[in-house]
mmCIF file of C-alpha atoms in Angstrom:
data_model
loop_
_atom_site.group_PDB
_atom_site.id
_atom_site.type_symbol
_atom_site.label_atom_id
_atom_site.label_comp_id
_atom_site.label_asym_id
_atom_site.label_seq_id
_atom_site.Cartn_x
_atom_site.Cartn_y
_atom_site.Cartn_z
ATOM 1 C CA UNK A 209 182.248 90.188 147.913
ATOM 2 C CA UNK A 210 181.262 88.115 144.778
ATOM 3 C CA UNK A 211 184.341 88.135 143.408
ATOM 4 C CA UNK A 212 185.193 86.691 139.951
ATOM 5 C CA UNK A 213 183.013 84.049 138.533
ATOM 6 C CA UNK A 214 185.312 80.602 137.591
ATOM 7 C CA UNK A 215 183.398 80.055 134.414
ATOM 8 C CA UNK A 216 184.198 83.349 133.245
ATOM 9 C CA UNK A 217 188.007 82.755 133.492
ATOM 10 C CA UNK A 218 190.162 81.575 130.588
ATOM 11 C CA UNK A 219 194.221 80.862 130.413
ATOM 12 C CA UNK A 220 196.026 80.380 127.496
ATOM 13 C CA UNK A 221 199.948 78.722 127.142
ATOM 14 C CA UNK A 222 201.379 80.627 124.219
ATOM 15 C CA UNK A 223 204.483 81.986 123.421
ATOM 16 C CA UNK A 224 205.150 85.998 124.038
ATOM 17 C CA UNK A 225 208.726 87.667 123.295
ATOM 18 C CA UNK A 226 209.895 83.792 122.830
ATOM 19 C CA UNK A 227 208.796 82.566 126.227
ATOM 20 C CA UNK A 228 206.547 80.503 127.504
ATOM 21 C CA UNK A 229 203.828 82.841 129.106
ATOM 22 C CA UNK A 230 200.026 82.095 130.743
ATOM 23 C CA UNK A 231 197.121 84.405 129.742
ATOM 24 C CA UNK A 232 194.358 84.639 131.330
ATOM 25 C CA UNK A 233 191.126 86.606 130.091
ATOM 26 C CA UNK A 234 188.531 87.440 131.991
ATOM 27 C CA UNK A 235 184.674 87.252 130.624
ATOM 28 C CA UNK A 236 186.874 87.267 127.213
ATOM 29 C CA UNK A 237 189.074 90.387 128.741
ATOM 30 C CA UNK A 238 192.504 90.235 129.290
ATOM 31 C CA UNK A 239 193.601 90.552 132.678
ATOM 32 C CA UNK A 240 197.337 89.159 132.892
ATOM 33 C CA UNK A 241 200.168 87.896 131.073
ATOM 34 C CA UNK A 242 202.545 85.370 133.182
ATOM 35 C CA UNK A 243 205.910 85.063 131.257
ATOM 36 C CA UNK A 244 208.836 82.773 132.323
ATOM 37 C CA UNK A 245 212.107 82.308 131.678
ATOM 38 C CA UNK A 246 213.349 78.434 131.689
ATOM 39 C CA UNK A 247 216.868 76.876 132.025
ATOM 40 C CA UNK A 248 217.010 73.505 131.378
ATOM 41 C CA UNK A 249 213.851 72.321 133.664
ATOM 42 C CA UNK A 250 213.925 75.082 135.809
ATOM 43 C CA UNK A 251 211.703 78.421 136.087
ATOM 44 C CA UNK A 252 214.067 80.780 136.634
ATOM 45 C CA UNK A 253 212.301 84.105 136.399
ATOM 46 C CA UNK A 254 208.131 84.703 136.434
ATOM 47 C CA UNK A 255 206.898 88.175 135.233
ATOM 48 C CA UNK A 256 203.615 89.302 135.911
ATOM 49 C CA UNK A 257 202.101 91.834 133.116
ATOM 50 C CA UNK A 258 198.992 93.989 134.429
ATOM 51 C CA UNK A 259 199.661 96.882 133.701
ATOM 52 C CA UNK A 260 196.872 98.763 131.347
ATOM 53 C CA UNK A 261 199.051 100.076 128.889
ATOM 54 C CA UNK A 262 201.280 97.202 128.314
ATOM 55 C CA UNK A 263 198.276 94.803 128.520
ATOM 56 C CA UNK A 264 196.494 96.607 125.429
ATOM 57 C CA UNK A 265 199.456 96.768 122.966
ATOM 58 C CA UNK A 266 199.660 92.725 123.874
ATOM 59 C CA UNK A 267 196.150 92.092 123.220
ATOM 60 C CA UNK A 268 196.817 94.228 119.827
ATOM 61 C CA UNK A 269 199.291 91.352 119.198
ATOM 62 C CA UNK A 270 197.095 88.771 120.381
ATOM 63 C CA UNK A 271 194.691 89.843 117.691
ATOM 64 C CA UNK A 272 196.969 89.937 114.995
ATOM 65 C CA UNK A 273 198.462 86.834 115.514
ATOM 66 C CA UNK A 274 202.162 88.202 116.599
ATOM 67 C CA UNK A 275 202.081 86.233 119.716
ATOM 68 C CA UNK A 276 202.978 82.867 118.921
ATOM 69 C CA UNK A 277 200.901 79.736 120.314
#
């Protein structure tokens, strides 16, 4: 297996839904959303986002400039 080259992989810190979130692209797709919610210092919940559907109508954000950096 080749698996996925490291130069091809980029991740983001934004904001999504007013939370800090990861995304990471890869060769300029997007492959995943991380999303946490925070209490004080603490990570108290970590959502992963991969699905297809949801992943598209975020990237349509991303490209619009709803999702906040």
């Amino acid at each position: 297996s080749t698996g996925i080259r490291l130069e091809s992989v980029t991740l983001d810190i934004l904001d999504v839904n007013h939370e800090p979130a990861v995304v990471i692209r890869v060769a300029g797709a997007l492959d995943s959303v991380y999303t946490m919610s925070v209490a004080g210092d603490v990570v108290t919940s970590l959502r992963i986002i991969r699905n297809p559907a949801k992943l598209e109508f975020l990237n349509r954000q991303l490209a619009v400039g709803s999702v906040r950096l």
